[in-house]
XYZ file of C-alpha atoms in Angstrom:
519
model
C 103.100 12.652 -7.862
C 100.635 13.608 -10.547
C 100.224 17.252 -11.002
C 96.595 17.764 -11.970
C 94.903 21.135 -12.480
C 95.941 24.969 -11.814
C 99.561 25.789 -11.238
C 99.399 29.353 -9.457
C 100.167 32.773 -11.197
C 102.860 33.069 -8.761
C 104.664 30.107 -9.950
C 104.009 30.460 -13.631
C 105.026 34.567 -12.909
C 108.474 33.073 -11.282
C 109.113 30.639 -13.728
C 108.586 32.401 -17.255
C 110.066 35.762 -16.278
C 113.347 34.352 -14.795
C 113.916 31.621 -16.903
C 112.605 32.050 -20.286
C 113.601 35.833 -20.288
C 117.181 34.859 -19.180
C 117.658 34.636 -15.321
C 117.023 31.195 -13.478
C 114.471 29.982 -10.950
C 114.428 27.736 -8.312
C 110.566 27.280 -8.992
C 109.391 23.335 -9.833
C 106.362 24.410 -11.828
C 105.655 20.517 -12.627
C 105.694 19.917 -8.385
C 107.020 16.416 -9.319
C 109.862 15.085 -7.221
C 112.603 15.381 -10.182
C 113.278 19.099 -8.356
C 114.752 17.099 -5.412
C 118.475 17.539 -4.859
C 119.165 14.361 -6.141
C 118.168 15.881 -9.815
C 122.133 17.415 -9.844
C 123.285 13.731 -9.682
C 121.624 12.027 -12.348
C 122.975 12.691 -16.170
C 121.110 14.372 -18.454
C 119.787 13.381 -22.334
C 120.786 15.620 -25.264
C 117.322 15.287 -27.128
C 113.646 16.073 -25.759
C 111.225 14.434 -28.108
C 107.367 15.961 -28.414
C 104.620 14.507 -30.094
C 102.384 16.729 -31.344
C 98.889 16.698 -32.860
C 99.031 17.396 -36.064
C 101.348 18.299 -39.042
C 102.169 21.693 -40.037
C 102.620 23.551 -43.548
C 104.412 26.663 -42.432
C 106.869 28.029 -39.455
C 106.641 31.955 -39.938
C 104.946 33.329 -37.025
C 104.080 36.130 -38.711
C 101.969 33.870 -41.384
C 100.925 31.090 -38.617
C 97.182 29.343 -38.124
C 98.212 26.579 -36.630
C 98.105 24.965 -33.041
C 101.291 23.216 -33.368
C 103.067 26.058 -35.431
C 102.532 28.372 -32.530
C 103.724 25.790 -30.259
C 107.050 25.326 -32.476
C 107.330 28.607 -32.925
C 107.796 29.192 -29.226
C 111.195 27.218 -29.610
C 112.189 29.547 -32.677
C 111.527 32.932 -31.884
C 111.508 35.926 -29.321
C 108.859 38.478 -28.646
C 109.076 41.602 -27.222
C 108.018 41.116 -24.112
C 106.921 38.612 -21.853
C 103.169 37.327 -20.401
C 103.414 37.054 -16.817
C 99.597 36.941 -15.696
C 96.006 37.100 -16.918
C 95.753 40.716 -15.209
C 98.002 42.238 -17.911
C 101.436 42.230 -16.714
C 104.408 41.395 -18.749
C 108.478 41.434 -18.389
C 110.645 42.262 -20.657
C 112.041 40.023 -23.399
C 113.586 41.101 -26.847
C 112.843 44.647 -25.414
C 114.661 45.982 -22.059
C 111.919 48.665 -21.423
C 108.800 50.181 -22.739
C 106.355 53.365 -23.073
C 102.867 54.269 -23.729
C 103.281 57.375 -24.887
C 99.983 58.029 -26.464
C 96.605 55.355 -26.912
C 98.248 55.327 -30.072
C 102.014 55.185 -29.927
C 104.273 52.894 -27.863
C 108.016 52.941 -27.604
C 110.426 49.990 -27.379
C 114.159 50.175 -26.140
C 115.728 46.837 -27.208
C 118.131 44.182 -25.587
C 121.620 44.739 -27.656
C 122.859 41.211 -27.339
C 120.732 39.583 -29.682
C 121.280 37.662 -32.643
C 119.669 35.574 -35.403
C 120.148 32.035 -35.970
C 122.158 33.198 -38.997
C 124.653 35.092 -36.604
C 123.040 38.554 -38.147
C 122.577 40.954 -35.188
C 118.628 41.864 -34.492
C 118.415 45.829 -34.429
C 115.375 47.764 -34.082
C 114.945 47.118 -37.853
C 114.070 43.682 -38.155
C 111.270 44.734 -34.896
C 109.540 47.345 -36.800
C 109.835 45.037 -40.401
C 108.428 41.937 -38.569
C 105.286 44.126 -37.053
C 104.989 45.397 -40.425
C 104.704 42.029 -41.949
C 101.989 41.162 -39.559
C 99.784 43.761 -40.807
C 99.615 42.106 -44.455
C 100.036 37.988 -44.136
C 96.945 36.664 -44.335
C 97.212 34.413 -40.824
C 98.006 37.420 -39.008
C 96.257 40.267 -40.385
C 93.044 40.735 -38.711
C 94.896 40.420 -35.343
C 96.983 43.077 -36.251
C 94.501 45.278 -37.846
C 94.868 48.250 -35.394
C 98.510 48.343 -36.496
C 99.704 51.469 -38.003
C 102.494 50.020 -40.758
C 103.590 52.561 -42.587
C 104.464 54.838 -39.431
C 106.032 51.719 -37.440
C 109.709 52.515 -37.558
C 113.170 52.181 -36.195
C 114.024 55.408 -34.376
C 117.920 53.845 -34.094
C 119.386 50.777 -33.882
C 118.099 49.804 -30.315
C 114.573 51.769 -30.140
C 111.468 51.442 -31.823
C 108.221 53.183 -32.482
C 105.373 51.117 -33.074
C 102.303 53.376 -33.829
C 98.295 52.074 -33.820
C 95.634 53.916 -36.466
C 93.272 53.910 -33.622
C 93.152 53.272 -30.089
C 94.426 49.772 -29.174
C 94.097 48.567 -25.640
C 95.336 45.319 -26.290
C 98.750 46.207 -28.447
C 100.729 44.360 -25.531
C 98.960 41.514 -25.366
C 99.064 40.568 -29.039
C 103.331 41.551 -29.574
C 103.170 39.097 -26.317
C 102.052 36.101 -28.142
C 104.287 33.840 -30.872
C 102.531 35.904 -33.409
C 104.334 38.718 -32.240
C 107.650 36.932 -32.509
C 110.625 38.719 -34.359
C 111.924 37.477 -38.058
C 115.366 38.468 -39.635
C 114.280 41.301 -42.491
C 117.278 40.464 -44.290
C 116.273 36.743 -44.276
C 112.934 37.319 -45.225
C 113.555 39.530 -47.679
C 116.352 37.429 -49.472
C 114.572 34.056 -49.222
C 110.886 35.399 -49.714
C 107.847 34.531 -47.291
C 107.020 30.629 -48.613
C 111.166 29.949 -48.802
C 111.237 31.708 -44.804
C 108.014 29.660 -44.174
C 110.253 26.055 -44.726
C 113.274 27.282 -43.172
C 112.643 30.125 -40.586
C 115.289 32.466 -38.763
C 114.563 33.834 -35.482
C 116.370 34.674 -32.373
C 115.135 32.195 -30.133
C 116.334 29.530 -27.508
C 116.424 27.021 -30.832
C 117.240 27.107 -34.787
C 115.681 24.983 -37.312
C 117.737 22.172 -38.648
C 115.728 20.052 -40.502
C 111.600 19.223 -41.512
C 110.910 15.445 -42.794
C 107.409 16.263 -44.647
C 104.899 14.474 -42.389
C 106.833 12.526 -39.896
C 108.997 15.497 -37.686
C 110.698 18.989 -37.249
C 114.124 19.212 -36.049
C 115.455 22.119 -33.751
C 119.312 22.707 -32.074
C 119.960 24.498 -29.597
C 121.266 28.160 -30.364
C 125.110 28.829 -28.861
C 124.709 32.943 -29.548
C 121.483 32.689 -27.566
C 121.120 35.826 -25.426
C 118.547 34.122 -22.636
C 118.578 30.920 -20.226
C 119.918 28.416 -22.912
C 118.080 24.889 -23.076
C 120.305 22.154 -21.395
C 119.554 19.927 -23.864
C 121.070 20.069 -27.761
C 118.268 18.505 -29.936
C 114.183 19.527 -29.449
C 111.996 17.032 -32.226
C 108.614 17.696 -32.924
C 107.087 14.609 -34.265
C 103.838 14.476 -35.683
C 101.167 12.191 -35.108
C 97.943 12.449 -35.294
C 95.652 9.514 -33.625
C 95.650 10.910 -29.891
C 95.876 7.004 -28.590
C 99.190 6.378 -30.519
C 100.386 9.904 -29.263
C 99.519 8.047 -25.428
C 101.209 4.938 -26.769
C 104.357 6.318 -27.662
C 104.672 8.031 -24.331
C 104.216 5.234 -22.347
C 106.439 3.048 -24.688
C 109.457 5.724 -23.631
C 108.922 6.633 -27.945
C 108.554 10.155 -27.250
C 109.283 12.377 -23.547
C 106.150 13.853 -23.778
C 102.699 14.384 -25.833
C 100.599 17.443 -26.345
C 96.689 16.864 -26.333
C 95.974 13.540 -24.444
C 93.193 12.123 -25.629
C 90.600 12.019 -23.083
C 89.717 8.147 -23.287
C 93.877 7.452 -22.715
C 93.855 10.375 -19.764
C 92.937 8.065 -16.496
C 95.114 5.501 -17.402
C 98.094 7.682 -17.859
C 97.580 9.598 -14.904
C 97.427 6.145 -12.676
C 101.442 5.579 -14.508
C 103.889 6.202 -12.078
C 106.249 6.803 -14.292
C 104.269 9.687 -15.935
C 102.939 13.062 -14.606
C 99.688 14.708 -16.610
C 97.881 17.863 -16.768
C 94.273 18.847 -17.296
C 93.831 22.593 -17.134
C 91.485 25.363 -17.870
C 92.809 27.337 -20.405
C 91.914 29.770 -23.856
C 90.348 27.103 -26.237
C 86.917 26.732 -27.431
C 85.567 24.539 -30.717
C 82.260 25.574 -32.433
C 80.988 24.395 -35.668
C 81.104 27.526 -38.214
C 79.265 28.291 -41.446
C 80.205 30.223 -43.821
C 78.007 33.452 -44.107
C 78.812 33.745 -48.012
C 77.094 30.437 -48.972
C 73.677 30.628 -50.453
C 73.099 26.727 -49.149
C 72.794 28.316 -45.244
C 71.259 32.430 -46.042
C 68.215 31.060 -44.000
C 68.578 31.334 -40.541
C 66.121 28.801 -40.100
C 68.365 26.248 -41.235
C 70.901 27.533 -39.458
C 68.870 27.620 -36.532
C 67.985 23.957 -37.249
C 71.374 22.678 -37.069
C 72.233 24.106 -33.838
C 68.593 22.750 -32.317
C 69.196 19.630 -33.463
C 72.350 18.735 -31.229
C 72.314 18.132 -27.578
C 75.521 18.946 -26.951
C 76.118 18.217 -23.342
C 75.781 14.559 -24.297
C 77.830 14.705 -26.654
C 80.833 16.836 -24.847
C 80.081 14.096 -21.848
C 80.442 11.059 -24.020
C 83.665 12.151 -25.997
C 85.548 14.406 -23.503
C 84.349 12.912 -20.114
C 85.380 15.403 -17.246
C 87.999 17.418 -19.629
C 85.557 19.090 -21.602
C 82.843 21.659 -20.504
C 79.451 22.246 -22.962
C 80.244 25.637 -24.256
C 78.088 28.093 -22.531
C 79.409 30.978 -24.601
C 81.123 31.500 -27.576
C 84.936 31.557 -26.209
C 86.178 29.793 -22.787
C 84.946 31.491 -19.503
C 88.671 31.820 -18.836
C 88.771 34.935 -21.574
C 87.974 38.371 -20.036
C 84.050 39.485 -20.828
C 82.702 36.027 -21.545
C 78.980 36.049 -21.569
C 77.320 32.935 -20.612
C 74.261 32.649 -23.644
C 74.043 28.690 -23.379
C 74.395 25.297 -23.974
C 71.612 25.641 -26.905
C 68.821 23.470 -25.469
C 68.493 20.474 -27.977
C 64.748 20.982 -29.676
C 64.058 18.341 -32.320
C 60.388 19.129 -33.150
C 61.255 22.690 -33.289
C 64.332 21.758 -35.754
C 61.743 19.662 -37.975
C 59.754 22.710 -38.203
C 62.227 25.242 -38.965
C 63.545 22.916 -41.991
C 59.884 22.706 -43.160
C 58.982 26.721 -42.826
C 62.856 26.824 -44.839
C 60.791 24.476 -47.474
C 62.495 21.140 -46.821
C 59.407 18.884 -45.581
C 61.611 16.118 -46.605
C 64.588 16.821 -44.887
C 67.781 18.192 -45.536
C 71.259 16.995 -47.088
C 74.771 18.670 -46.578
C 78.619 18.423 -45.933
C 80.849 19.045 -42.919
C 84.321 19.059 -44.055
C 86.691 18.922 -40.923
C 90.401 18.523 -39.848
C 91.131 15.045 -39.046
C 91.212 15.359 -35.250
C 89.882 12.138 -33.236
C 88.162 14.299 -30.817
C 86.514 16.528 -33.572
C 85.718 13.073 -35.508
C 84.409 11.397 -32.588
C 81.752 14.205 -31.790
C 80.616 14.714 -35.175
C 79.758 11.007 -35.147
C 77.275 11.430 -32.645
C 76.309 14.858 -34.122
C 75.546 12.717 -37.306
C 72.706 10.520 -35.494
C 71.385 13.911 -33.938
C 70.900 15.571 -36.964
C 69.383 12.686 -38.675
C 66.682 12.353 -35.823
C 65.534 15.646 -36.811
C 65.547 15.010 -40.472
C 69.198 16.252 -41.495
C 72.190 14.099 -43.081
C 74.966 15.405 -42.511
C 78.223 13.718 -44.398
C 81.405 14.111 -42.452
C 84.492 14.955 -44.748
C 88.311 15.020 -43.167
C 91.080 16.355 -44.431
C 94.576 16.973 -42.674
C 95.024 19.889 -40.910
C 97.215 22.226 -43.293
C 95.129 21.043 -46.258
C 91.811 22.046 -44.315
C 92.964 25.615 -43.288
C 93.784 26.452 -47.029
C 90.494 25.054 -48.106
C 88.905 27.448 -45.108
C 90.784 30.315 -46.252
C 89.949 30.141 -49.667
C 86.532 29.897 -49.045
C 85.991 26.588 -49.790
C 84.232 25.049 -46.708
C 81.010 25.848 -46.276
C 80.093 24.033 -43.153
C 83.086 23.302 -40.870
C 84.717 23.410 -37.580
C 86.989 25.805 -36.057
C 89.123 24.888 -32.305
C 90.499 28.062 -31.476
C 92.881 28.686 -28.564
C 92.834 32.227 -27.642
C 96.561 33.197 -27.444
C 96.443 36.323 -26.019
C 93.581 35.256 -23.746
C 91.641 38.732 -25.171
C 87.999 39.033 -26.537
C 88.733 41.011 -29.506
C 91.283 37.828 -30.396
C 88.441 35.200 -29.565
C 85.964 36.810 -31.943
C 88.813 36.921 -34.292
C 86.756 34.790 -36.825
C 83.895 37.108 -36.845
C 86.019 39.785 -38.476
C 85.895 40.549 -42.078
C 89.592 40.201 -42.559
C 89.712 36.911 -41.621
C 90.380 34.229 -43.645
C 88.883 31.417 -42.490
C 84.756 28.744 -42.724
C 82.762 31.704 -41.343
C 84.161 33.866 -44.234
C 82.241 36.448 -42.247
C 80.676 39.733 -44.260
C 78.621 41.909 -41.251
C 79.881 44.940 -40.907
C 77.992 45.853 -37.912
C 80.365 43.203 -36.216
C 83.395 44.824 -37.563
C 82.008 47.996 -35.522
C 81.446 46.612 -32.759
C 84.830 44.905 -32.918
C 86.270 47.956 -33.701
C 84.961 49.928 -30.705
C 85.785 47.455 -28.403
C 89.320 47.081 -29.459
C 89.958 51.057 -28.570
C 88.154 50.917 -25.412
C 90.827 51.081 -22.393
C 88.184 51.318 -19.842
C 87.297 47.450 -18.257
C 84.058 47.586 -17.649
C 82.697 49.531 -20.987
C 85.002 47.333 -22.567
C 82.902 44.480 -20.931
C 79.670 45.880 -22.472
C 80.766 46.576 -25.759
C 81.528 42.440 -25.982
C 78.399 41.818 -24.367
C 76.662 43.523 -27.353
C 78.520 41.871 -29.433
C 78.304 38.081 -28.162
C 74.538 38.770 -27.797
C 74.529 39.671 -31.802
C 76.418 36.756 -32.921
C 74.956 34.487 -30.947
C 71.646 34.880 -32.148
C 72.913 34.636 -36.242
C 73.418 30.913 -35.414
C 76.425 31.524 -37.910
C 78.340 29.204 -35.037
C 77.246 26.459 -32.562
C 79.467 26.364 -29.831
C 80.155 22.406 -28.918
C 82.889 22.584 -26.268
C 85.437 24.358 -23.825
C 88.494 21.610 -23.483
C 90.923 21.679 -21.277
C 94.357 22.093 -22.442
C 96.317 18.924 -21.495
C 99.783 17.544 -21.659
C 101.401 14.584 -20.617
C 105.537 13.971 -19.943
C 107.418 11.294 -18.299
C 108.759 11.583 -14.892
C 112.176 12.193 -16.047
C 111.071 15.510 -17.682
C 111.432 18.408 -15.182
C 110.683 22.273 -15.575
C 107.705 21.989 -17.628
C 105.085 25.432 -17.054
C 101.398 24.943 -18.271
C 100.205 27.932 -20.206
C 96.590 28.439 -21.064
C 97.305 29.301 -24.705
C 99.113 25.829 -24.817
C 102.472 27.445 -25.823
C 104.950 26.583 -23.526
C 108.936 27.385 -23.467
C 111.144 24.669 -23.882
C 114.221 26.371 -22.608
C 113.385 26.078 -19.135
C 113.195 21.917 -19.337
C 115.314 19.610 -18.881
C 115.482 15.954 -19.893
C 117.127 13.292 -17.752
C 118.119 9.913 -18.495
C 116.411 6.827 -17.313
């Protein structure tokens, strides 16, 4: 039976606290029919093959911008604690207990049966180092930025204080999500962050074994693991790219299951009966971003322009079908304090006339540079007869996905595209490329959003949190620095023989809780 849509809190709350933290559940998340008695009689498969949609270039989660390098890193490393719901409760994890003891101090008192996937025992050491770390690499920084470093310590082996230079009412959310995961210090510090990057050490469920450049990852399982070990030896990541050969493979029994179905293979994989699918709501959102440094776009009117010039419900319709909403905001609706602000109502005469009062009577030529993502590649092909109707061409340049980051973070994209999926499903994280510190196209330079940022970060009160985001959405919306295209629904797609699979909205599941069984 095909699975479609919202699994419960309940459920998910059941599933991830006892199993992925290190008890064991009863709960079928999937509701498929492989949690039928019968499941204890039929012999299990040592390997659980994923394809995923894109390649990586790191697998630090401390240094991590990736989709799939979260998603990996899931396998490879422990946090702290443990998401349970949207409402802000968590479980323990790496950490047994916890306390707020000021708005700017928490303490952690830490399991004492965990190791490393070198056999080196984790102490309250490596937790304070890998918090540390988070504060400086560049993927991680601006999350972290209300991290106090130098006063983050180990108090003794098994308790640690992690301290905040200002207010933080979002410090468990973010040590919650795989960026918060915890690294060997002795590892890092001997192989050095790029050497770590290739062959990370965590305490997790799995430990690296091998990475074939372009083609796969290779995990084991972990003997000295401390939680609900995976009943399965061998987890492969393989990477490909096209979303129909992703659906191909699946069906072809190539791979057990596929992250981000394509939305023009999702009916026809959901009518296999040998297949179950999901299409859920979750934490992502893709806007087009320019970058605020580049003389080409200091005129809002041409700004403006672009963003007029696009009708994007058509275009969400015609590429994503029902699994993609128009973006009425700038982050999903899903992500506490949303403010609804659009679509942006497609104007072409008014576009003409902005490019004309920005002195281009003629028209307008630029660049889009842009992962190469079929979904992403798809829109911007319709985007590209859009713009030229109201006098703008637009040339559409791909490169891969690790390529494309470094070119963002280095400030070399000046119009691109950024698909973010909200990990810790918190404003302050969605507006995350607004910030100064962060490296990516907007390369954004308003301070007045830093404040604002700034202030709503500290605020532990809901609903002047609320307003304080408001503000801020209003401000950003109107700079036309982004133009939100699309809110798509997280999907994922496994064969009937996979059991225990939980959907999360920030699209980074455990793997320790499935299991694999043999045709």
């Amino acid at each position: 039976m095909k699975k479609l849509g919202r699994i419960s809190a309940l459920v998910l709350s059941l599933m991830l606290v006892l199993s992925a933290c290190g008890g064991s559940s009863t709960s079928n998340p999937s509701g498929t029919a492989a949690s039928s008695g019968a499941s204890s009689q039929r012999a299990l498969k040592d390997t659980f093959t994923l394809a995923v949609s894109t390649t990586v270039n790191k697998l630090d989660c401390g240094d991590q911008g990736l989709m799939v390098g979260h998603q990996v890193a899931r396998a490879l490393y422990d946090t702290l604690i443990f998401p349970v719901d949207k409402d802000g409760k968590y479980a323990p994890c790496l950490a047994k207990s916890w306390e707020q003891k000021d708005d700017k101090t928490l303490i952690f008192k830490l399991r004492d049966d965990v190791y490393f996937h070198n056999g080196e025992k984790m102490t309250a050491e490596d937790v304070a180092f890998s918090i540390q770390r988070c504060t400086k690499l560049i993927n991680n920084k601006t999350l972290f930025k209300a991290f106090d470093a130098a006063n983050t310590k180990a108090i003794d082996a098994t308790t640690v204080q992690v301290k905040f230079l200002y207010p933080f009412a979002s410090a468990l959310n973010y040590l919650s999500t795989s960026r918060g995961g915890i690294v060997s210090k002795k590892a890092v510090e001997t192989m050095g962050d790029d050497a770590f990057g290739q062959a990370p050490i965590g305490t997790g469920p799995f430990k690296f074994v091998k990475w074939v450049q372009g083609d796969r990852i290779v995990l084991e399982s972990f003997d000295k693991y401390w939680g609900t070990k995976p009943t399965y030896k061998n987890l492969i990541f393989r990477f490909i790219t096209e979303t129909s050969v992703r659906a191909m493979e699946l069906e072809a029994g190539g791979v057990d299951a596929i992250f981000s179905v394509g939305p023009q293979d999702y009916a026809r994989l959901s009518a296999n009966k040998n297949l179950v699918t999901y299409a859920n709501v979750g934490y992502t959102h893709e806007n087009l971003q320019i970058n605020m440094k580049c003389d080409e776009f200091k005129d809002i009117r041409i700004r403006k322009a672009l963003a007029l010039s696009l009708d994007t419900a058509a275009i969400v319709k015609a590429v994503y079908g029902d699994l993609g909403t128009p973006a009425n905001g700038l982050f999903s609706d899903q992500i506490f304090g949303q403010v609804k602000l659009g679509p942006i109502k497609r104007d072409v005469a008014a576009a003409k006339q902005l490019l004309v009062e920005a002195g281009y009577p003629n028209g307008l030529k630029t660049e889009i540079t842009v992962p190469e993502a079929q979904t992403t590649h798809d829109m911007l092909e319709i985007a590209q007869a859009q713009w030229k109707e109201a006098g703008i061409d637009v040339k559409i340049t791909t490169f891969d996905q690790a390529t494309m980051k470094e070119r963002s973070a280095a400030g070399q994209t000046l119009f691109g595209r950024s698909n973010l999926t909200v990990q810790t499903g918190d404003p302050d994280n969605a507006m995350g490329n607004w910030n100064t510190t962060y490296g990516g196209v907007m390369q954004p330079n308003d301070k007045h959003i830093d404040e604002l940022m700034e202030k709503g970060l500290g605020e532990f009160d809901a609903t002047k949190r609320a307003a304080i985001y408001k503000e801020l959405q209003e401000y950003c919306w109107n700079t036309y620095y982004s133009i939100p295209l699309v809110f798509p629904k997280v999907t994922f797609a496994h064969s009937k023989n996979v059991e225990g699979y939980v959907f999360t909205p920030a699209d980074t599941p455990y793997f320790n809780t499935v299991k694999v069984y043999a045709k």
